[in-house]
Coordinates of C-alpha atoms and ligand atoms in Angstrom, one line a residue:
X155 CA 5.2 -2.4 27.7
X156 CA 8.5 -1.8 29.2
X157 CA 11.4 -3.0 28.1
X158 CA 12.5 -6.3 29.7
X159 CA 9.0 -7.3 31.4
X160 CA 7.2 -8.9 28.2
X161 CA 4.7 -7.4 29.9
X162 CA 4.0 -10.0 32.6
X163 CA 2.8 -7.3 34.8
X164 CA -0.1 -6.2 33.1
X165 CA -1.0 -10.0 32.1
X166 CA -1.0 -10.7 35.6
X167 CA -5.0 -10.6 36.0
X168 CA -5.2 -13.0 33.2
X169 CA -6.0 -10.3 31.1
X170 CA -3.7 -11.4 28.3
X171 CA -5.2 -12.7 24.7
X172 CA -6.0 -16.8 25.4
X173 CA -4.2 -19.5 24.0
X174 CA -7.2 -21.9 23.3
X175 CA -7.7 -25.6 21.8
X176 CA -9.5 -25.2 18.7
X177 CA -12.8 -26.6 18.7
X178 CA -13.8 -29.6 15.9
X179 CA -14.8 -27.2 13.2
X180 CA -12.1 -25.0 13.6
X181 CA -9.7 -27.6 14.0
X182 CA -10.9 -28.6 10.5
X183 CA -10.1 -24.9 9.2
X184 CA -6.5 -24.9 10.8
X185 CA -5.6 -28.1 9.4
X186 CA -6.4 -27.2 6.0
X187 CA -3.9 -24.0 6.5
X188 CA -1.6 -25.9 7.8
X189 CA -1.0 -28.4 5.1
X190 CA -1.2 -25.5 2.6
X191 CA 1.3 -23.6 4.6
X192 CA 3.3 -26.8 4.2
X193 CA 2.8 -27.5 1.1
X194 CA 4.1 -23.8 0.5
X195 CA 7.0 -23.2 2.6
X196 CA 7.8 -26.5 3.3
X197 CA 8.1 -25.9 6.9
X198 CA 5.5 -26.2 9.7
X199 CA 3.0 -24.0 11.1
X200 CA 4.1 -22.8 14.8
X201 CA 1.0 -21.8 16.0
X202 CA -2.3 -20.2 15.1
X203 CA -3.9 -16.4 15.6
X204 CA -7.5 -16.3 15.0
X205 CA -9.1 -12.7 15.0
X206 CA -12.9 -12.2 14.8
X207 CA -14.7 -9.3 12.3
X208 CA -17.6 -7.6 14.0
X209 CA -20.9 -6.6 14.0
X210 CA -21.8 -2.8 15.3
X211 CA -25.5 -2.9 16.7
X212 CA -25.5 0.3 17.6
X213 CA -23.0 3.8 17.7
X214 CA -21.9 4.6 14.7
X215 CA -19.5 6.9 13.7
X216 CA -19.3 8.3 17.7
X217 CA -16.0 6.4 18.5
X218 CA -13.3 8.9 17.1
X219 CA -16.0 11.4 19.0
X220 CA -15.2 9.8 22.0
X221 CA -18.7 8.4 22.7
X222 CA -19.0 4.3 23.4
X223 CA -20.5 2.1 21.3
X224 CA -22.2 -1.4 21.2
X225 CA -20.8 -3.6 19.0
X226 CA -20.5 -7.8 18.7
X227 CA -17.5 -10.2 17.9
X228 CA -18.5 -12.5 14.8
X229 CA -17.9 -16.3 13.8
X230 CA -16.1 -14.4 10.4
X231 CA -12.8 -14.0 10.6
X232 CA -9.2 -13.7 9.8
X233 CA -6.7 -16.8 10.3
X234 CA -3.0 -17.0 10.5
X235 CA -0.7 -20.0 10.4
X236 CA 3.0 -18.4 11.5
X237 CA 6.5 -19.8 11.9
X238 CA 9.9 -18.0 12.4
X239 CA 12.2 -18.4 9.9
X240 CA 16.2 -18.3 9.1
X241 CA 15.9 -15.9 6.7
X242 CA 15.7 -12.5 7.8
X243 CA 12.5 -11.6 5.6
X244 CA 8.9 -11.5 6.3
X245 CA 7.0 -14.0 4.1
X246 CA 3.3 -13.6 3.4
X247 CA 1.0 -16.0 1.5
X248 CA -2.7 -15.9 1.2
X249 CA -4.8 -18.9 0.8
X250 CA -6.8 -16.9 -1.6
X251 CA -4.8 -16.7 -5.0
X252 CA -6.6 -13.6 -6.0
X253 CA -4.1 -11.6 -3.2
X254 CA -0.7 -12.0 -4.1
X255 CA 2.2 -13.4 -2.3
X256 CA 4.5 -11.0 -0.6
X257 CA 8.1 -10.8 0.6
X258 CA 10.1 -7.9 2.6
X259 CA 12.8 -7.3 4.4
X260 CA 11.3 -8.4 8.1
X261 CA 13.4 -6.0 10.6
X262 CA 12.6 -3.1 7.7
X263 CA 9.2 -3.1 8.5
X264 CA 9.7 -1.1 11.9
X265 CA 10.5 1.8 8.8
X266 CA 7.8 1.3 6.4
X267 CA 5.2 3.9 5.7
X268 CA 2.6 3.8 3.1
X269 CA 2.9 5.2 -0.1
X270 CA 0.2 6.2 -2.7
X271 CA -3.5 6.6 -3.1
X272 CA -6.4 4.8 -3.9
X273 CA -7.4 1.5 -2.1
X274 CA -4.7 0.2 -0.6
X275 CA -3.0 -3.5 -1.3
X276 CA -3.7 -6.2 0.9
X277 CA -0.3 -7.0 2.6
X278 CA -0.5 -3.3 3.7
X279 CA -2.9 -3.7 6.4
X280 CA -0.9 -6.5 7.7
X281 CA 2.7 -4.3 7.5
X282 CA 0.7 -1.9 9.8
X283 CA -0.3 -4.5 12.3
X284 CA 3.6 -5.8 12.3
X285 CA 5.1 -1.8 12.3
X286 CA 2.7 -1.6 15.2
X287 CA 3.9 -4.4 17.2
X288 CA 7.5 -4.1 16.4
X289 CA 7.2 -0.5 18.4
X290 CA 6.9 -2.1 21.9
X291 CA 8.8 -5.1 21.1
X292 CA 12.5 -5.0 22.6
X293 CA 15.0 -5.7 19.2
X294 CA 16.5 -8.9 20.7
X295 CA 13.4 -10.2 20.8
X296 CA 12.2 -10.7 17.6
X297 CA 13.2 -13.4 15.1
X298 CA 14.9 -13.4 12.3
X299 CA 12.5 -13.6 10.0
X300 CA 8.7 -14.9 9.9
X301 CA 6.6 -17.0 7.7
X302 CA 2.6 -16.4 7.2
X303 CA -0.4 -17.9 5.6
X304 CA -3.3 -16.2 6.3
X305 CA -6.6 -17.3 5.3
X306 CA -10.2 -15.2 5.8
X307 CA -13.9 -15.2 5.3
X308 CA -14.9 -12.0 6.7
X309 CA -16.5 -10.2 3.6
X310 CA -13.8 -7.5 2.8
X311 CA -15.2 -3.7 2.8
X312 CA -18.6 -4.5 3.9
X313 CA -18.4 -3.1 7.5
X314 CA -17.6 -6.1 9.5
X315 CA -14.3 -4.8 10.0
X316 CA -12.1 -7.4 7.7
X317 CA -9.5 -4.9 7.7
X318 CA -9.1 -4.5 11.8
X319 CA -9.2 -8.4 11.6
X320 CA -5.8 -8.5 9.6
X321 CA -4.3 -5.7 11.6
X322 CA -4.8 -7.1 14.7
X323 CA -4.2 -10.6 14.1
X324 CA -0.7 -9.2 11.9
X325 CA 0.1 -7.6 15.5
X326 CA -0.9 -10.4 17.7
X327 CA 1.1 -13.0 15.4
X328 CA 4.3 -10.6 16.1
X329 CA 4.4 -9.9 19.5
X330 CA 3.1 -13.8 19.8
X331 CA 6.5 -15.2 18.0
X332 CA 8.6 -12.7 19.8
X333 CA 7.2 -13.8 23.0
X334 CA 5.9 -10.8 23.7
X335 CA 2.6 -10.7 25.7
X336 CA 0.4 -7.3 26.7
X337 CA -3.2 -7.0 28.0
X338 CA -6.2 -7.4 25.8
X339 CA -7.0 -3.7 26.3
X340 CA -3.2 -2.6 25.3
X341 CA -3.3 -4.7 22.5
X342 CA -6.6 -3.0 21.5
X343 CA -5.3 0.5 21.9
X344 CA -2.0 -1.2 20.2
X345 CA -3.8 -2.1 16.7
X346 CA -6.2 1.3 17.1
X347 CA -3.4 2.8 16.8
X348 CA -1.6 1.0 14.2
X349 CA -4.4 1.0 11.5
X350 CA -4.0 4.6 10.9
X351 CA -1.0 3.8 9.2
X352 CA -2.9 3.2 6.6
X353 CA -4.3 6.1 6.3
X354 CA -7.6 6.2 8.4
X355 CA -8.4 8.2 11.3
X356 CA -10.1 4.9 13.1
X357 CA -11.6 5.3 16.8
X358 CA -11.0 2.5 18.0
X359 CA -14.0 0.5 17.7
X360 CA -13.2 -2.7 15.8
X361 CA -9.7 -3.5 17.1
X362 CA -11.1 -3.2 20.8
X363 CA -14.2 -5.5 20.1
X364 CA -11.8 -7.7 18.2
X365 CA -9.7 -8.1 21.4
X366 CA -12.6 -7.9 24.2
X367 CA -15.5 -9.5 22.6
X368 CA -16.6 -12.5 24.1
X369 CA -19.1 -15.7 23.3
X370 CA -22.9 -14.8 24.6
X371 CA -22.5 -11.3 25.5
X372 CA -22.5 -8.0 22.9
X373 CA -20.4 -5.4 24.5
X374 CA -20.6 -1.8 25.3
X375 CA -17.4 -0.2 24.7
X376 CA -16.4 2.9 26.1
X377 CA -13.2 4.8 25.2
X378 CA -10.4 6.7 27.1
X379 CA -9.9 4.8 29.2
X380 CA -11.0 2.1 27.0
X381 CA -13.2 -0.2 29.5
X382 CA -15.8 -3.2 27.8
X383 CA -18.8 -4.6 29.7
X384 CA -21.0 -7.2 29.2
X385 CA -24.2 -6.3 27.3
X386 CA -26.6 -8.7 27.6
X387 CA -29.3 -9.3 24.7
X388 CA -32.6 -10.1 24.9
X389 CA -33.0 -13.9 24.9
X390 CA -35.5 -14.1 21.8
X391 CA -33.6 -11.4 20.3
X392 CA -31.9 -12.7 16.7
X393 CA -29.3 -10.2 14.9
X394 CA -29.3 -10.7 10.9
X395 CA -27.0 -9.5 8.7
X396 CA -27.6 -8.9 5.4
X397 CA -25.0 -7.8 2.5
X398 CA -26.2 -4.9 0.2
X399 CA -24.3 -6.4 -2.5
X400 CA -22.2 -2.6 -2.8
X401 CA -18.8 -3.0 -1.5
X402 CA -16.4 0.2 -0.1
X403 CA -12.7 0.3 0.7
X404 CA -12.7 2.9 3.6
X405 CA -8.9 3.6 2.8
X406 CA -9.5 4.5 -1.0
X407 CA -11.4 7.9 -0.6
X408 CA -11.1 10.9 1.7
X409 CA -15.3 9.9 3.2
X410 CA -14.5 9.2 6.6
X411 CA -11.4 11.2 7.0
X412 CA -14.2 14.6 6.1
X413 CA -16.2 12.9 8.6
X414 CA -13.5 12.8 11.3
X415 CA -12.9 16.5 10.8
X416 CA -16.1 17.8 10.5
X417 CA -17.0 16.2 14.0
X418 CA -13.1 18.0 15.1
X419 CA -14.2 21.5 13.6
X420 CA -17.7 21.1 15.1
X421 CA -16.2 20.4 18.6
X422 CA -13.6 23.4 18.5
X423 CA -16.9 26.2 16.6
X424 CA -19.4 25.3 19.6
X425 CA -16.3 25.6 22.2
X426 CA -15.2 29.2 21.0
X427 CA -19.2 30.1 20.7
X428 CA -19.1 29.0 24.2
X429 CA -16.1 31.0 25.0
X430 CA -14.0 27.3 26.0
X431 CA -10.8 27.3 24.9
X432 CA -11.4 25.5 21.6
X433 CA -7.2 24.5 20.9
X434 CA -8.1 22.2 23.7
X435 CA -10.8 20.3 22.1
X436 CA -10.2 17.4 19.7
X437 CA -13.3 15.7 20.2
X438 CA -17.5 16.5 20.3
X439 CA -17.0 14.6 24.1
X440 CA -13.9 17.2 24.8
X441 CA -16.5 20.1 24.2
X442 CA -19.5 18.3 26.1
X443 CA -17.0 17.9 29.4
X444 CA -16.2 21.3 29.0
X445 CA -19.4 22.7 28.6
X446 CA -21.0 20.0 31.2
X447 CA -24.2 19.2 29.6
X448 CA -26.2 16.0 28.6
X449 CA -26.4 14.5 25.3
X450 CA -30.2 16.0 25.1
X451 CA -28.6 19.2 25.7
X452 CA -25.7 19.0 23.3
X453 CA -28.0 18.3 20.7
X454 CA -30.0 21.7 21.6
X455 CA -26.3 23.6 22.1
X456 CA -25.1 22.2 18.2
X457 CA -29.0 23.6 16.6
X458 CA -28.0 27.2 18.1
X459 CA -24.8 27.3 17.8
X460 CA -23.9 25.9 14.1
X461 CA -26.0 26.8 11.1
X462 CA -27.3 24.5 8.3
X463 CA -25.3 26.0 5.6
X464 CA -22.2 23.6 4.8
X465 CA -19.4 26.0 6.6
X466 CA -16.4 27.1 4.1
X467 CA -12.8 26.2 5.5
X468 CA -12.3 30.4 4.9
X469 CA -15.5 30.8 7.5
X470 CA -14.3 28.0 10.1
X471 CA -11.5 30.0 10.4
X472 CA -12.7 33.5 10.9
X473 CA -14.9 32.2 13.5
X474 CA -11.7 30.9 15.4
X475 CA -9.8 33.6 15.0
X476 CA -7.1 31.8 13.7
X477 CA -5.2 31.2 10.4
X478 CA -5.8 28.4 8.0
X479 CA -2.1 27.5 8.2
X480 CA -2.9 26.7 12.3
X481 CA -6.2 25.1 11.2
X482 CA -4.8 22.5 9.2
X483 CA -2.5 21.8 12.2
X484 CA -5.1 22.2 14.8
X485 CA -7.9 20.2 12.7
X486 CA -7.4 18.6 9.3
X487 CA -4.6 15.9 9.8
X488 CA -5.3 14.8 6.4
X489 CA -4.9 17.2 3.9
X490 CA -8.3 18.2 2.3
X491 CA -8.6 20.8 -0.6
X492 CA -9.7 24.2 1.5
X493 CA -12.6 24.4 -1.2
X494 CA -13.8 21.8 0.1
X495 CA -17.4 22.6 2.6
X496 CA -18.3 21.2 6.0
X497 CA -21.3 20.2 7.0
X498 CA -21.1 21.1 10.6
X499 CA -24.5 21.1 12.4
X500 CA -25.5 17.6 10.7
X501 CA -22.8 15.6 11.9
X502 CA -22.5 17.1 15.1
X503 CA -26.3 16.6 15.9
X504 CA -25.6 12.6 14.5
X505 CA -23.2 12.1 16.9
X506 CA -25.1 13.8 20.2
X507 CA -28.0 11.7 19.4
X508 CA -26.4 8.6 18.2
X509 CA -24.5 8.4 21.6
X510 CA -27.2 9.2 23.2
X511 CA -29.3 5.9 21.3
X512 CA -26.5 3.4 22.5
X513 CA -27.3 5.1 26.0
X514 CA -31.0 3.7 25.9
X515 CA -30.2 0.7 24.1
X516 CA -27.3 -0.4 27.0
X517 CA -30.2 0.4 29.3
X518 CA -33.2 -1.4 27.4
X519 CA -30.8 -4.6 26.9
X520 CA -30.0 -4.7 30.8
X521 CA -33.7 -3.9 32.0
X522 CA -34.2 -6.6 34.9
X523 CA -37.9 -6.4 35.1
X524 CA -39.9 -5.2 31.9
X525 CA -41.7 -7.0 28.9
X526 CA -39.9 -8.5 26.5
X527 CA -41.8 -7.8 23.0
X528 CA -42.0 -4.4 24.7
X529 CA -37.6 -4.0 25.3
X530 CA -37.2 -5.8 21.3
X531 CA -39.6 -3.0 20.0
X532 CA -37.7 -0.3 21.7
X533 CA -34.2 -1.4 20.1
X534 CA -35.7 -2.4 17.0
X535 CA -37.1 1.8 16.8
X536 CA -33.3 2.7 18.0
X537 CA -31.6 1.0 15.2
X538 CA -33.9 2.3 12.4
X539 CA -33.5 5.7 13.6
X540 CA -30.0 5.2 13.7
X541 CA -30.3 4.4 10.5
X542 CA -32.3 7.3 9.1
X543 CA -29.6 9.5 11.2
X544 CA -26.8 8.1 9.1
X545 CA -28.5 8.3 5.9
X546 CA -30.1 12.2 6.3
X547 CA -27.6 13.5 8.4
X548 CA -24.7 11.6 8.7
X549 CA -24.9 11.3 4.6
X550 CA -22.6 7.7 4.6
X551 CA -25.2 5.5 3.4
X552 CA -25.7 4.1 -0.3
X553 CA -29.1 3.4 -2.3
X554 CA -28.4 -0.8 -1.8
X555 CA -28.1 0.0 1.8
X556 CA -31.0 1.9 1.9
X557 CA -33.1 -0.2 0.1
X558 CA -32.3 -3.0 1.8
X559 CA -32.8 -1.4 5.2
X560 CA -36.5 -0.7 4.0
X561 CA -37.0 -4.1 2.9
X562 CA -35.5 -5.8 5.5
X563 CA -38.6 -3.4 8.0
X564 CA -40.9 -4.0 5.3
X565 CA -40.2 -8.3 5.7
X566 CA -41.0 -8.1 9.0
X567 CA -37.8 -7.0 11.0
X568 CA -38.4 -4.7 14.1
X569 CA -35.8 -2.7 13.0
X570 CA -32.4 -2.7 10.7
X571 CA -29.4 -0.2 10.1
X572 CA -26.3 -0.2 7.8
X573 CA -23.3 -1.0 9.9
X574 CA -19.9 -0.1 10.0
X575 CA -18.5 2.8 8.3
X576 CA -21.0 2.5 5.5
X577 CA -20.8 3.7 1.9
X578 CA -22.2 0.3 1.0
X579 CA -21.8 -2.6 3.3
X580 CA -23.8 -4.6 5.6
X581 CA -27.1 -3.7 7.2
X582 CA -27.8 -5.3 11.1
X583 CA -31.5 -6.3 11.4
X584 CA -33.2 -7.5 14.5
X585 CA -36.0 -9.7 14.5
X586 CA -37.2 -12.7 17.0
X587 CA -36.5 -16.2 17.0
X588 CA -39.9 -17.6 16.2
X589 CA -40.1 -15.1 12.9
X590 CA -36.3 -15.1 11.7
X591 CA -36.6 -18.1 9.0
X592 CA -39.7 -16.6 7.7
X593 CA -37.7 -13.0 8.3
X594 CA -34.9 -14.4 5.6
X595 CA -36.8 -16.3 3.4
X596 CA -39.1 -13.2 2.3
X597 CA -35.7 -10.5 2.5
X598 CA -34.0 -13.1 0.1
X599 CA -37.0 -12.8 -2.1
X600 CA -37.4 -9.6 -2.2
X601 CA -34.4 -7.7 -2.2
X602 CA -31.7 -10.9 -3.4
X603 CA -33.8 -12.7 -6.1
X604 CA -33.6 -9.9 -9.0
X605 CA -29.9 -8.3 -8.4
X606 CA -27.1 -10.3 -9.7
X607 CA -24.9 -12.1 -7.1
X608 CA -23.5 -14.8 -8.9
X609 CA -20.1 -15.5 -7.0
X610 CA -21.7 -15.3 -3.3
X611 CA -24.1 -18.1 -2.1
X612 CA -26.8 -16.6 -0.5
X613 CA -26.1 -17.7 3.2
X614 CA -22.6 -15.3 2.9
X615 CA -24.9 -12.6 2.2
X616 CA -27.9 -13.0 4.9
X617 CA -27.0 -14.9 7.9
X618 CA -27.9 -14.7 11.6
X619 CA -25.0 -14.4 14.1
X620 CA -24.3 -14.2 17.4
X621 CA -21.6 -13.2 20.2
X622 CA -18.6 -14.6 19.6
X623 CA -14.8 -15.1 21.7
X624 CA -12.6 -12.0 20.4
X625 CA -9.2 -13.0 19.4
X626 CA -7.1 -16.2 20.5
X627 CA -4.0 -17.8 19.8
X628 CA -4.2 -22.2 18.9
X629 CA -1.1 -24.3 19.3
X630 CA -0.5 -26.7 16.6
Ligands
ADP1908 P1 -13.9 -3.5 6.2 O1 -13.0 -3.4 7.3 O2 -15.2 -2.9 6.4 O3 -14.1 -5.0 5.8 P2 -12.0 -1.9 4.7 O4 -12.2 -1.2 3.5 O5 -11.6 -1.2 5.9 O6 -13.3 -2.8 4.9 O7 -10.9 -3.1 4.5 C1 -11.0 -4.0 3.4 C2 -9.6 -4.4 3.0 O8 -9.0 -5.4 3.9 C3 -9.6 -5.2 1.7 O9 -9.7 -4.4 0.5 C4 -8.3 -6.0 1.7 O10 -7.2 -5.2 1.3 C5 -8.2 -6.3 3.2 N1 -8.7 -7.7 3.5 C6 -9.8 -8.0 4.1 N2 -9.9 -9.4 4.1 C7 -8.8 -9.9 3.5 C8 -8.4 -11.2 3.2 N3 -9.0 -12.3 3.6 N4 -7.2 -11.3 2.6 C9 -6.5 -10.3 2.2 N5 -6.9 -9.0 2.5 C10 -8.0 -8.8 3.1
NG1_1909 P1 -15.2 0.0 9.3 O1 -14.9 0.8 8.2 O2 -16.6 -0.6 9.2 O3 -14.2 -1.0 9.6 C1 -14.9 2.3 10.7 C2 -13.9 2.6 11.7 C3 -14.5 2.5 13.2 C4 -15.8 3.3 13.3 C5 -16.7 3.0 12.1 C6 -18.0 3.8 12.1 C7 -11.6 1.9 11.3 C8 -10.6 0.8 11.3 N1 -12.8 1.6 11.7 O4 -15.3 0.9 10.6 O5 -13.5 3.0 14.1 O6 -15.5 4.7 13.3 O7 -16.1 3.1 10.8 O8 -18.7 3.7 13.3 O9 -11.2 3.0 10.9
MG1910 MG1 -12.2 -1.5 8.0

């Protein structure tokens, strides 16, 4: 945004994130937050952000490869009740007294950074969607300070993205008060961009889906330039998700940042083997451009070129011709002990033929003419081998996950995957509308009734859901 416009420009189209009236059962929700925030700050609530988690059907792990994916706004989500304040501090509550309050110094926000390791606190995520926001924001513009209650129901480090909720809706709620507006695309790239703060080396999926999704329609989201098109499901077609009862904060181990590199170091092995200049290539899409072959082919090009062996850092860098002081530069922007091995052909084969999956599942979905038991087989078969992909190859599954992925087939789904960044988490299932009570009843049975959940009904651990609006801003 530059400085002065508010970026009217670029909300022009009517592109900018929607100020909405709340329908009755959200209205009920607000309400609530509002007397608390109230009852709290004795002030009143400005206005509203509402951000949506998300559900990935299909793609995973491809995004930060550059390779789209297909993923769903859900009814779960993250809600803020805001109001600018006199005093020049940034006040945030929780309507959830098991995350503490928390109080800083508002304008010294555009200077935090995060310290430490291990999961990181809750008000962290939200300082990285402010830190974010504050970066396009002229100075003059923002007030002095700002008051926040946030309340959520997305199920935290179980793959539907609570953490991207609270960044975005943390950056939306800022440049919102400072009446600041940008496109729902910038905002995307925007939050992308300002999770990593905390430490992740995201792609990009969740914060665009919770900008561009949209009631009815799942969306196929492709990346640089980031561009999101309807993706319309099959009309008997109903999504499940189920919890494996294994929760994982993505932030608190190095998992995903090993992932993000191995994909890196893959990309820049097959472009020297294919004599491309590999300094070039940050991305297994960088080296497929380059090298100008389909996904089929990429798949053949990463069995010949990389070996099964887990590669040592010492080996990567032979084969580069380069030092391991450029190599950290050039590959590992998190530091990662050079002991450590690399599974390059694995992940690199996961991604060709996992992008290629959401390929023939976009396809399948938008089939005008074809049968329709026929097109739900076909994505059912696409999300179990997704699945498998993830857990042989792709090694980011858990033994919940897994075992509830075979029940969930085994109970009558046409097909089911663990989605998300995995570790634990949720697993998507797809089955039809005239078998998905019978669907949950017999998955409740057999994978809920003999592990302990006491604290979690059962319909916040296996519920259907559908396409819903990405994120809004409600007037009081
Ligand atoms: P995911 O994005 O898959 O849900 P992450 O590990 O990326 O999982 O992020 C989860 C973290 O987000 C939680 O540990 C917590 O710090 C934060 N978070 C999520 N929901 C809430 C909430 N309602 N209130 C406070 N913090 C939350
Ligand atoms: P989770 O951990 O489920 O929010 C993460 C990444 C995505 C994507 C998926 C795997 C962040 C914020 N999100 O999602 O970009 O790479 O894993 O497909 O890092
Ligand atoms: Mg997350």
């Amino acid at each position: 945004m530059s400085k002065g416009t508010n970026g009217k420009a670029e909300i022009a189209n009517g592109n900018g994130v929607p100020i909405l009236k709340a329908h009755p059962d959200l209205q009920a929700r607000l309400t609530t937050l509002a007397d608390d925030f109230k009852s709290r700050f004795q002030e009143e609530p400005e206005f509203f952000v509402r951000v949506p988690g998300r559900v990935n059907l299909i793609g995973e792990h491809v995004d930060y490869c550059g390779y789209s994916v297909c993923p769903m706004a859900i009814e779960q989500d993250i809600l803020l009740a805001v109001a600018s304040s006199k005093e020049a501090n940034l006040r945030l509550i929780n309507f959830d007294p098991k995350y503490p309050d928390f109080q800083w110094d508002f304008r010294a926000v555009r200077q935090w950074t995060k310290t430490g390791n291990g999961a990181p606190l809750w008000h962290e995520y939200f300082l990285c969607g402010v830190k974010g926001a504050m970066e396009v924001i002229p100075e003059g513009h923002l007030p002095t300070g700002v008051l926040v209650n946030l309340s959520g129901n997305i199920p935290p480090g179980s793959g539907l993205s609570s953490s991207s909720a609270l960044v975005s809706a943390a950056a939306l709620a800022t440049m919102h008060i400072s009446k600041c507006q940008l496109s729902k695309e910038s905002m995307a790239n925007l939050t992308a961009k300002a999770e990593r703060y905390i430490g992740t080396e995201g792609g990009g999926m969740d914060q665009a889906i919770a900008f561009l999704g949209k009631q009815g329609s799942a969306k196929l989201i492709e990346f640089n330039p980031l561009r999101a098109t309807d993706v319309t499901l099959p009309e008997s077609a109903v999504f499940v998700i189920a919890h494996s009862l294994a929760s994982h904060n993505k932030a608190s181990t190095d998992d995903y940042n090993l992932r993000v590199a191995e994909c890196r170091m893959a990309a820049q092995v097959i472009a020297k083997k294919r004599s491309c200049q590999w300094e070039y290539v940050k991305k297994l899409s960088d080296v497929q451009k380059q090298i100008g072959k389909n996904l089929e082919e990429m798949s053949a090009v990463a069995m010949e070129e990389l070996h099964e062996e887990p590669y040592t850092f010492e080996e990567i860098c032979n084969i580069l011709e380069t030092t391991q002081e450029h190599m950290k530069t050039a590959s590992l922007t998190t530091t990662f002990s050079t002991s450590q091995n690399f599974k390059l052909q694995q992940r690199a084969l996961h991604v060709f033929q996992e992008a290629a999956r959401v390929q023939v599942f976009r396809d399948t979905c938008e089939e005008k003419k074809g049968n329709e038991t026929e097109k739900l087989r076909c994505l059912g078969s696409l999300m179990s081998k997704s699945h498998a992909s993830l857990r042989q190859l792709y090694e980011c599954s858990h033994p919940n996950v897994d075992a509830l992925v075979d029940d969930a087939v085994s109970c009558g789904a046409l097909g089911a995957r663990l989605t998300g960044a995995g570790w634990g988490g949720c697993v998507v299932a797809i089955t039809t509308e005239d078998k998905a009570r019978e669907f949950m009843e017999a998955l409740e049975n057999k994978f809920y009734k003999h592990r302990k959940h006491e604290n979690t009904e059962i319909k916040d651990l296996l519920f259907v859901t559908q396409p819903n609006q990405g994120a809004a801003i409600y007037t009081v």
